[in-house]
Coordinates of C-alpha atoms and ligand atoms in Angstrom, one line a residue:
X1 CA 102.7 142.8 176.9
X2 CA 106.2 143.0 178.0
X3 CA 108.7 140.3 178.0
X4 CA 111.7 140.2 180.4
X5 CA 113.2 137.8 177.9
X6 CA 112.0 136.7 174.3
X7 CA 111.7 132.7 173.3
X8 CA 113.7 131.7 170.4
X9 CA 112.8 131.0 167.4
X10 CA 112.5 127.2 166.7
X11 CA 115.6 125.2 165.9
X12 CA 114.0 123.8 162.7
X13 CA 112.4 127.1 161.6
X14 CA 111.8 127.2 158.1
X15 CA 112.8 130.7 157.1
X16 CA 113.2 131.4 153.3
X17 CA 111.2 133.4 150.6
X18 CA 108.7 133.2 148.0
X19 CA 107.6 133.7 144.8
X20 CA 105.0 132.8 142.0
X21 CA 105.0 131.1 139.1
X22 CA 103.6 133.5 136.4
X23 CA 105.3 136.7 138.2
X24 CA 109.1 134.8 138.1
X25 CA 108.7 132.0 136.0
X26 CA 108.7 133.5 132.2
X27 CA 108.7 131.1 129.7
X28 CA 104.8 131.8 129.3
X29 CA 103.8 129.5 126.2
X30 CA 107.2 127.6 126.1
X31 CA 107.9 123.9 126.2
X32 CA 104.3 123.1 126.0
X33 CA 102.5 125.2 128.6
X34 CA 98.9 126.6 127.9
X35 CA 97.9 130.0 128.4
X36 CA 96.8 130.6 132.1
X37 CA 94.1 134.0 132.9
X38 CA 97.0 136.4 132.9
X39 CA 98.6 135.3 129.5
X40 CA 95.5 136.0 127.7
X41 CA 94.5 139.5 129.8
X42 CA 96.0 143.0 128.5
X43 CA 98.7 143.8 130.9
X44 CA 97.7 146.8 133.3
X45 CA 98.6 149.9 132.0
X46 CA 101.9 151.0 131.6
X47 CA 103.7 147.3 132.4
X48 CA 105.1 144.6 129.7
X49 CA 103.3 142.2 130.5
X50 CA 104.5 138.5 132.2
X51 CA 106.4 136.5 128.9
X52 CA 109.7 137.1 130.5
X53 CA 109.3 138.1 133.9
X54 CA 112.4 137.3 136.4
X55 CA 113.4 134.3 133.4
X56 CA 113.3 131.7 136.4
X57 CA 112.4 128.9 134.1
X58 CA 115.7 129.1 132.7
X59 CA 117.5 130.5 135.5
X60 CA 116.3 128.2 138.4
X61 CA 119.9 126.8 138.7
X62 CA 121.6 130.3 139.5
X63 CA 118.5 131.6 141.6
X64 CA 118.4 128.3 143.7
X65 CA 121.9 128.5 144.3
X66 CA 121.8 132.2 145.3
X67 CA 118.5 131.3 148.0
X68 CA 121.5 128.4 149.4
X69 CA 123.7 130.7 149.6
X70 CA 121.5 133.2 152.1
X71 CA 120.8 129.7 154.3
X72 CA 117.4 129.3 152.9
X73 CA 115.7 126.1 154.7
X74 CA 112.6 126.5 152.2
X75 CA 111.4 127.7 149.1
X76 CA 107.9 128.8 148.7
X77 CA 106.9 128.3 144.6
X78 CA 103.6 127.9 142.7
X79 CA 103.2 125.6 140.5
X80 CA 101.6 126.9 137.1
X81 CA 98.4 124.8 136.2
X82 CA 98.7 125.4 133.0
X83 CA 102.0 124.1 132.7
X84 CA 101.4 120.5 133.8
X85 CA 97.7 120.4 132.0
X86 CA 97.6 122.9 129.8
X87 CA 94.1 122.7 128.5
X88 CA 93.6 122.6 132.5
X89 CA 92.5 119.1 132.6
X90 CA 93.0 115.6 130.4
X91 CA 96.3 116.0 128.9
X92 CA 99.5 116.0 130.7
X93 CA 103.0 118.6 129.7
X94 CA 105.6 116.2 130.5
X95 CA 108.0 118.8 129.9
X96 CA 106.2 120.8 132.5
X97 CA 106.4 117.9 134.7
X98 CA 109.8 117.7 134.1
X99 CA 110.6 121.3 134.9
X100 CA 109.3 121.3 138.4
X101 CA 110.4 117.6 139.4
X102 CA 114.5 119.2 138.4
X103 CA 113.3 122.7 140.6
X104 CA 112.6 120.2 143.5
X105 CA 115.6 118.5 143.5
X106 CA 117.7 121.6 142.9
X107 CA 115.9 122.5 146.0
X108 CA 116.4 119.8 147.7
X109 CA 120.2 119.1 146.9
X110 CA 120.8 122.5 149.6
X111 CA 118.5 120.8 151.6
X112 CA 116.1 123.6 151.1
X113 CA 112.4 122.2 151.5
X114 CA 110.0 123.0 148.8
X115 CA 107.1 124.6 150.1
X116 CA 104.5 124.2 147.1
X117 CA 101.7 126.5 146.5
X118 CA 99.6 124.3 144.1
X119 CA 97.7 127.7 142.6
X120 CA 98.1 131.3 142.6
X121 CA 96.2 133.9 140.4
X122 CA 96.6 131.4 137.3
X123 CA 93.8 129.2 136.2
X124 CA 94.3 127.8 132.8
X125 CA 92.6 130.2 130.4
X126 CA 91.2 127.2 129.1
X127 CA 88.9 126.6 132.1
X128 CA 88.5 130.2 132.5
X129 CA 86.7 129.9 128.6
X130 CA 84.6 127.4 130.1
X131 CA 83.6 129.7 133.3
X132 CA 86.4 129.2 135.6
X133 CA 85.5 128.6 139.2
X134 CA 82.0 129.7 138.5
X135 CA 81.4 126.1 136.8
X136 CA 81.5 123.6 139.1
X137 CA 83.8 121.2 136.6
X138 CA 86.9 123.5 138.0
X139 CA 86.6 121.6 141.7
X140 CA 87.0 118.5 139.3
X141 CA 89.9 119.7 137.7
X142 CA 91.5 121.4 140.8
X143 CA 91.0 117.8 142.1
X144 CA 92.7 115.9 138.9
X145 CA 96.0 118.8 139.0
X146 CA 96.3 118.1 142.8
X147 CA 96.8 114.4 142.4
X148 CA 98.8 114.8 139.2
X149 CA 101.0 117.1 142.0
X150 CA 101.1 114.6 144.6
X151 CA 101.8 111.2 142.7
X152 CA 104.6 113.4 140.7
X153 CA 106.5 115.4 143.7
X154 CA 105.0 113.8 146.9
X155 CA 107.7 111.4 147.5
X156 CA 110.0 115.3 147.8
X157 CA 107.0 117.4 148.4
X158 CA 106.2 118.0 152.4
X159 CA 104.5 121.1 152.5
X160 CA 101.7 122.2 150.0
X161 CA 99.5 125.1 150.3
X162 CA 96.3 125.1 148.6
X163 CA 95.1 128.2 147.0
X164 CA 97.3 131.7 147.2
X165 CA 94.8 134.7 148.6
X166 CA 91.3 133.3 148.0
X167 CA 90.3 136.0 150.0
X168 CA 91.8 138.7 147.8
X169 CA 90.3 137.1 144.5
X170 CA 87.2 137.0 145.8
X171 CA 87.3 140.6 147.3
X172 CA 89.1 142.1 144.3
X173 CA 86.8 140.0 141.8
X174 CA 87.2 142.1 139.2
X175 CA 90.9 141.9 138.4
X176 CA 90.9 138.1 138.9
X177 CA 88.1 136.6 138.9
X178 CA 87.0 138.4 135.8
X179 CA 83.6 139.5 137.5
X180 CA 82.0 142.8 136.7
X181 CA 80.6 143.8 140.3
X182 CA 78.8 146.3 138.9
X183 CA 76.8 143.9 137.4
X184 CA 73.1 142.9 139.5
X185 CA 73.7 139.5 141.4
X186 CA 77.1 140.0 140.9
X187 CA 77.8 139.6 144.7
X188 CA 76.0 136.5 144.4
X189 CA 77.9 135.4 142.2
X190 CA 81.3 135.9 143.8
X191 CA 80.2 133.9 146.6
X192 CA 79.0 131.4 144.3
X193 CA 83.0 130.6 143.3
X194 CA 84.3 131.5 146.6
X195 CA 82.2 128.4 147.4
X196 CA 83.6 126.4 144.6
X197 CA 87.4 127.1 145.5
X198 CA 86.7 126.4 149.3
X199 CA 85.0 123.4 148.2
X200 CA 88.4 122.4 145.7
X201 CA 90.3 123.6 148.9
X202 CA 88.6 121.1 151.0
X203 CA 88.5 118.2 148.6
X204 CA 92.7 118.9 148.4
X205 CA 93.5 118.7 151.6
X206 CA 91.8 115.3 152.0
X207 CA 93.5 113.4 149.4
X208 CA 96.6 114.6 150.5
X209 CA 96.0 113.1 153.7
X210 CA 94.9 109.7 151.6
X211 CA 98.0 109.9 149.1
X212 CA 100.4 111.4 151.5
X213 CA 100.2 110.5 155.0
X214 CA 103.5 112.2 156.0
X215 CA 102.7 115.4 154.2
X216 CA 101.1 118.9 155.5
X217 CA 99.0 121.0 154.1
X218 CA 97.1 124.2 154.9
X219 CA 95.6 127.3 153.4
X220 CA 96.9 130.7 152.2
X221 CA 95.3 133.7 152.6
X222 CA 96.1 137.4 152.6
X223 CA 95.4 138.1 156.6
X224 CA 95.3 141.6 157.9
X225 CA 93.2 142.3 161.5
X226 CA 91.0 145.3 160.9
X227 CA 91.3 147.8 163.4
X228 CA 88.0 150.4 164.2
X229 CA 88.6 153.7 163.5
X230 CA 87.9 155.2 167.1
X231 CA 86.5 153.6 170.1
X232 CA 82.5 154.1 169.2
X233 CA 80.8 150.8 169.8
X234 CA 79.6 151.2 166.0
X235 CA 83.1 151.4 164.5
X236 CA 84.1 148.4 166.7
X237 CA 81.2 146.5 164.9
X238 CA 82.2 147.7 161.5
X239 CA 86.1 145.6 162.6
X240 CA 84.0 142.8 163.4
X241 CA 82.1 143.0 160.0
X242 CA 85.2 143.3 157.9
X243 CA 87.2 141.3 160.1
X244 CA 84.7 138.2 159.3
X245 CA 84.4 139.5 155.4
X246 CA 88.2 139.5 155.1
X247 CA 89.5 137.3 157.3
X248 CA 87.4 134.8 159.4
X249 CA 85.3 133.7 156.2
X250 CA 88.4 131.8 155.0
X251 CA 89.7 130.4 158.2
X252 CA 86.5 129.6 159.9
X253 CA 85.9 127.6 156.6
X254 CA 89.4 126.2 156.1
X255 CA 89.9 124.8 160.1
X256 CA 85.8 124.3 161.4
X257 CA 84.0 123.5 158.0
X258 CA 81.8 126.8 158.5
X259 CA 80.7 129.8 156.9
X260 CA 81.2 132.8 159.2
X261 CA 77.9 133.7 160.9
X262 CA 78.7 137.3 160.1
X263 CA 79.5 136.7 156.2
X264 CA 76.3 134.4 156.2
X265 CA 74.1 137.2 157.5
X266 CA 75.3 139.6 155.3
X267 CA 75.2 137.7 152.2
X268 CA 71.1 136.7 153.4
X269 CA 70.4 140.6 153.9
X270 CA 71.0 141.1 150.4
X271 CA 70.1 137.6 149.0
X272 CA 73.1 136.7 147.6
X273 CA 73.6 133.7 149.1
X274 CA 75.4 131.1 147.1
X275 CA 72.7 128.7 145.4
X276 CA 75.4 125.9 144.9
X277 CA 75.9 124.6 148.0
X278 CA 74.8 120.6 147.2
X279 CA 74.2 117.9 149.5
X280 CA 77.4 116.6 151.2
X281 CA 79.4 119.8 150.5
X282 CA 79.6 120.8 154.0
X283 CA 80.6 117.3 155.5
X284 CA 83.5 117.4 153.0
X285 CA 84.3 121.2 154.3
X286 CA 83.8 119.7 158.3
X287 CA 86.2 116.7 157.3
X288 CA 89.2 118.6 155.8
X289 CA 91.2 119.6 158.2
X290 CA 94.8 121.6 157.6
X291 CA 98.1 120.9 159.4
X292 CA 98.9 124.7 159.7
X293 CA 97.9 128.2 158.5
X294 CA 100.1 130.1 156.2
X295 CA 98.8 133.6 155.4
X296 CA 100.3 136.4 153.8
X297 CA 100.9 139.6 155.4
X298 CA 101.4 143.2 154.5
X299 CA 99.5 145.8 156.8
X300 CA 96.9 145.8 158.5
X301 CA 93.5 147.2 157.4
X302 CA 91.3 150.5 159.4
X303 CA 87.3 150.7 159.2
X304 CA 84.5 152.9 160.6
X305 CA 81.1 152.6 160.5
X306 CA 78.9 152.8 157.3
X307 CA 75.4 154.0 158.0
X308 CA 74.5 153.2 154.5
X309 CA 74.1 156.4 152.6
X310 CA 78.3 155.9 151.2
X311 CA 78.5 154.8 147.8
X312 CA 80.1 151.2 147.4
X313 CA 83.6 151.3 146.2
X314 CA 86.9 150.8 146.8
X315 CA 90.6 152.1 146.1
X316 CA 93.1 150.6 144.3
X317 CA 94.9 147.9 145.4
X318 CA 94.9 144.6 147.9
X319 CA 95.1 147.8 150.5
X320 CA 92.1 148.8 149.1
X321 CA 89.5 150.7 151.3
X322 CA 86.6 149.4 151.0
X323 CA 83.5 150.7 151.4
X324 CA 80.3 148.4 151.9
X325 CA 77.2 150.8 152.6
X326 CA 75.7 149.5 155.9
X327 CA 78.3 147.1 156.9
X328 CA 82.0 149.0 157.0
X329 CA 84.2 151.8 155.2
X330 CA 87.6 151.4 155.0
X331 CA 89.6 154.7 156.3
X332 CA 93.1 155.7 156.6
X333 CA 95.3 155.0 159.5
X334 CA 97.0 158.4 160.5
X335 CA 100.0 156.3 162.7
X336 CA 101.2 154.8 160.1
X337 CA 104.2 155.4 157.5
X338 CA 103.7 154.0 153.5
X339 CA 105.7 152.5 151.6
X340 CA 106.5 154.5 148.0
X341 CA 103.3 152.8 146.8
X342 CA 101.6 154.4 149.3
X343 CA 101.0 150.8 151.9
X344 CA 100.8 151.1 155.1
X345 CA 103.3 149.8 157.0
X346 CA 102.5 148.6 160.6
X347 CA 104.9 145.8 162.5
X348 CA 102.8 146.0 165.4
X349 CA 99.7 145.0 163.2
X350 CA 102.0 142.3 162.6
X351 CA 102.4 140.8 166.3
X352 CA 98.6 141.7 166.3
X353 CA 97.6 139.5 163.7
X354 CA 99.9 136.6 164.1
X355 CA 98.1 136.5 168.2
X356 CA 94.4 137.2 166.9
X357 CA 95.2 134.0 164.1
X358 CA 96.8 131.6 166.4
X359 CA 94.3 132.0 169.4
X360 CA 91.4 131.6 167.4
X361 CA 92.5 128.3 165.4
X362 CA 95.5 126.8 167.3
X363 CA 97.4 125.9 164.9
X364 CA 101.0 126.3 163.7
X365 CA 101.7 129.4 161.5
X366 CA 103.8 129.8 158.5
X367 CA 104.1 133.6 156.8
X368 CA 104.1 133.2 153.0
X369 CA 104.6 136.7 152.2
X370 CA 105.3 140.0 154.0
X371 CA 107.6 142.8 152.0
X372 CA 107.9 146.2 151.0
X373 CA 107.8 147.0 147.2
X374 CA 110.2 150.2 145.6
X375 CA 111.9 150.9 143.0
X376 CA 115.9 149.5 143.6
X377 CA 118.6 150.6 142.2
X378 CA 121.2 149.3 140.4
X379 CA 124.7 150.8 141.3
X380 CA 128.4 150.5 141.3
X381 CA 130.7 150.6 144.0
X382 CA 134.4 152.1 144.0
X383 CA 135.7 149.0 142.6
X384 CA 132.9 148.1 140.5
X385 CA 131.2 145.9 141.5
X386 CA 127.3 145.8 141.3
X387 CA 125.2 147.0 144.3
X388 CA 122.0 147.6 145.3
X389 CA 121.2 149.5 148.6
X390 CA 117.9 148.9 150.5
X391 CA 118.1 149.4 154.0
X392 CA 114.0 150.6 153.6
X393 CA 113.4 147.1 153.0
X394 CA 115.9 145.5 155.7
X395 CA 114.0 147.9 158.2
X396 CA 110.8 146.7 157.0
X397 CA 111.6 143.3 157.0
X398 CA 114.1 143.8 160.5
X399 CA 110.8 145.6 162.7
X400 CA 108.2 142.5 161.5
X401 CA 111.1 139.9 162.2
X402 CA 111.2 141.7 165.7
X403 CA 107.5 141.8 166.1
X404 CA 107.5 138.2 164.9
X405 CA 110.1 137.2 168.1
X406 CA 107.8 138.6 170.1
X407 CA 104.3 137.0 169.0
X408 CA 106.2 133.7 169.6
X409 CA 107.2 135.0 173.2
X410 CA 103.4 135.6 173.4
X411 CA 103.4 132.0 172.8
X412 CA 102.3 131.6 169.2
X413 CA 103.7 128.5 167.7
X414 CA 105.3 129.5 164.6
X415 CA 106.7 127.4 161.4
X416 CA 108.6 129.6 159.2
X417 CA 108.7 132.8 157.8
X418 CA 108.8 133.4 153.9
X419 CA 109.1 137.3 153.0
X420 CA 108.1 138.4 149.3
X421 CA 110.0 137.5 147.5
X422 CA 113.7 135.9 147.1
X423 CA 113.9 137.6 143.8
X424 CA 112.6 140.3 141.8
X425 CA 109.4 139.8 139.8
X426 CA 106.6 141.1 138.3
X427 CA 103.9 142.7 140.7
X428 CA 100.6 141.7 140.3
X429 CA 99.5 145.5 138.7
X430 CA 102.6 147.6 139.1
X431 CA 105.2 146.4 136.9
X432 CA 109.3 144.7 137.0
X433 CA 109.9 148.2 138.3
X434 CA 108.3 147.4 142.0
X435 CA 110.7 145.0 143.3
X436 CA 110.5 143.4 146.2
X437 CA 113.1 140.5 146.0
X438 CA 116.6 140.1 148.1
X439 CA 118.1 139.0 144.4
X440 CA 118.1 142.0 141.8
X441 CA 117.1 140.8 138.5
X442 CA 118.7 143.0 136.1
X443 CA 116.0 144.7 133.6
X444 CA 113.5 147.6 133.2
X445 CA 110.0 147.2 132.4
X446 CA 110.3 147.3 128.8
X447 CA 113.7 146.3 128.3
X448 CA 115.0 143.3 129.2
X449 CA 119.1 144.1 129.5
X450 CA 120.9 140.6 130.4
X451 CA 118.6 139.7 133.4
X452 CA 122.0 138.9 136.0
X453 CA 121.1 138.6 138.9
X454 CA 122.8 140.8 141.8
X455 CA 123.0 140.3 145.2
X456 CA 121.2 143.3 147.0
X457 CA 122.1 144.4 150.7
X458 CA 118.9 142.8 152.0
X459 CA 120.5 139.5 150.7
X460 CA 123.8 139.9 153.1
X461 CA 121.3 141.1 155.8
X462 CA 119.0 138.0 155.5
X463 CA 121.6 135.8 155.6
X464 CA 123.0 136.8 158.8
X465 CA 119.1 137.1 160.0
X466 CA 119.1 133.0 159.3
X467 CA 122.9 132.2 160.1
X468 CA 121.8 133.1 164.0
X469 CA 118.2 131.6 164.0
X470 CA 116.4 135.8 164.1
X471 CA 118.9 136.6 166.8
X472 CA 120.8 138.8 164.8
X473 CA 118.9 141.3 163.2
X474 CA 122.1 144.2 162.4
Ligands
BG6_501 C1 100.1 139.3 147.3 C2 100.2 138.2 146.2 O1 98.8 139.8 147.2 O2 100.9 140.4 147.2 C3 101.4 138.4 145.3 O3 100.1 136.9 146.6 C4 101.7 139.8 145.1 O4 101.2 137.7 144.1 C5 102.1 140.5 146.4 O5 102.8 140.1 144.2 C6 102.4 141.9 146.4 O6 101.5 142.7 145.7 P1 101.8 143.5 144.4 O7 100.5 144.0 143.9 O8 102.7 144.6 144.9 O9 102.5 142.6 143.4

């Protein structure tokens, strides 16, 4: 659709950036914090491993400054579990308390709004020992961090999200969850703590209604429509299937209190469906009810049909193809470019997405990560000064903006807009060296050099981006 002449972008749009505690924080087992699942994990090959990461912890003063400094009007942070309750429940890290109270109001003194995911990628290794979100203690726990959260930052805190990606731990089990899907009745079992953390997600959102009536709350998943591969009424199915596998699962769960009647089906044919679903569990599902979606974006995702002969499997990473004998095989998309990593990158997927989400639930959307990873470099210019040139990310970042501008023409009612990430960090399996962040941090993967943080073009490009509300995009 074509528009004579594009809405703006809302006065009080929240744009900013994100990040996550264990990939910027560093500081792993300082000042009383417990080991989370990826302190305890070998680091994937070739990368150091998350002790130091971008040294946020003791750097939060200089980066916050630097996000004021763009025009940031939010800054999307996790808070590490294990930091607060390091055994993951019972007893409380003051210090850890302490650290994220003083990152609120250094927030909030540039009247930039904290936007808090309350968990991403990091349960306390403590409760992982003890089955992590297959045992159905962890809802309890979840429960007991969330209100430790709201009675310590609610009076600051007014906009939470609840768990970062469940829909990329669940597909990518293996790496996070810890399952081996190999395994028989493993699929059974990844349903079994999908359930769980929909459950926690559920019971979340309701007592921060109770304890916070002003606050908001909502959801974050990794959301990607899946396009067929050609027009055949069969590969438009296989969309459908992965569509609701990927997607619809978490939102139809999140917003209505249901289980996708395509997930459902699927999970019956092969009788994996969860055993743990107790009386009264679905009420609580039907009664939480989110202020917004926020949902991460990267690409979009291309299937075909599977007539079941394929072997299961996937590729590498969250832009894994997947293939699910009988129900969809991920494919390539020929019209797209990649990223050095080899992404897909695909704006239009963007506008796509953002038009599918809003007119299926209606409600307000925030982005809590879109970005393109490479490797930056460091440089000097003529006077000396440090630089770092990368217009690959400004385009990236300038045609979803675009596409963005027009889904809202289109008449989506969007929130904010939180690219990954404000500052260089650890990738989740690739290393310091795939940044993504408009603040160089300065170190390689095994050497840490002095960590100063430099100002890359994409920072003095963003900040013009905010300064005119997205009309500027130079
Ligand atoms: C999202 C995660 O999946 O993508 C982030 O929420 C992650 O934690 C980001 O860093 C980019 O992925 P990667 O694998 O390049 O770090």
């Amino acid at each position: 659709m074509l528009h004579k002449s594009l809405k703006p972008f809302p006065k009080d749009f929240l744009w900013g950036a994100s990040t996550s505690a264990y990939q910027v924080e560093g500081a792993a087992l300082e000042h009383g914090k417990g080991p989370s699942v990826q302190d305890v994990k070998e680091p994937p090959a070739g990368t150091s491993g998350f002790e130091v990461a971008a040294d946020q912890y003791h750097r939060f003063k200089e980066d916050v400054a630097l996000m004021a400094e763009m025009g940031f009007r939010t800054y999307r942070f996790s808070i590490s579990w294990a930091r607060l309750l390091p055994d993951g429940t019972g007893r409380v890290n003051e210090e850890g308390v302490q650290y994220y109270s003083d990152l609120i109001d250094e927030c909030l003194k540039y009247d930039i709004q904290p936007l808090v995911t309350m968990y991403h990628f990091d349960l306390p290794a403590a409760l992982d020992a003890q089955g992590g979100w297959g045992n159905r203690a962890t809802v309890d726990a979840f429960l007991e961090f969330s209100r430790l959260m709201f009675e310590r930052y609610g009076d600051r805190v007014k906009y939470w999200l609840t768990i970062n990606e469940q829909n990329m731990m669940t597909l990518a089990a293996e790496a996070i969850l810890g399952i081996d899907t190999s395994a028989p009745g493993a699929t059974k079992l990844i349903y079994e703590q999908n359930h769980h953390m929909l459950l926690a997600q559920a019971k979340a959102m309701k007592l921060c209604h109770e304890m916070l009536p002003e606050a908001k709350i909502g959801p974050a998943p990794n959301i990607a429509l899946v396009y067929p591969e050609t027009d055949k009424p069969e590969d438009i199915l296989a969309a459908q299937n992965f569509n609701a596998l990927r997607n619809w699962l978490y939102l139809d769960m999140a917003v209505y209190g249901i289980y996708n009647n395509i997930v459902w089906s699927w999970l019956e044919g092969q009788d994996a469906l969860p055993q743990n679903i107790l009386d009264g569990d679905m009420e609580i599902m039907a009664a939480a009810k989110p202020d917004f979606i926020a949902f991460n974006y990267y690409s979009t995702a291309t299937v075909a049909a599977s007539d079941g002969t394929e072997k299961a499997g996937h590729t590498g990473d969250q832009q894994r193809q997947l293939v699910i004998p009988g129900f969809a095989k991920g494919v390539p998309n020929p019209h797209f470019q990649k990223t050095e990593f080899g992404w897909e990158i695909d704006p239009v997927g963007f506008r796509n997405t953002l038009r599918e989400v809003y007119s299926r639930y209606h409600l307000p959307i925030i982005i809590t990560e879109n970005g393109l990873g490479a490797y930056d470099k460091l440089e000097q210019d003529e006077a000396g000064n440090d630089v770092v040139h990368d217009p690959y990310r400004i385009d990236y970042l300038r045609a979803h903006i675009e596409q963005m501008h027009l889904a809202i023409s289109d008449g989506v009612r969007m929130m904010g807009y939180c690219p990954w990430s404000a500052v260089d960090l650890i990738s989740t399996h690739e290393g310091f060296v795939k940044r993504y962040g408009f603040i160089f941090v300065n170190r390689e993967e095994f050497d840490l050099l002095d960590l100063r943080r430099v100002r890359k073009d994409s920072f003095h490009w963003y900040k013009k981006v905010i300064a005119s509300n997205g009309e500027n995009l130079d």
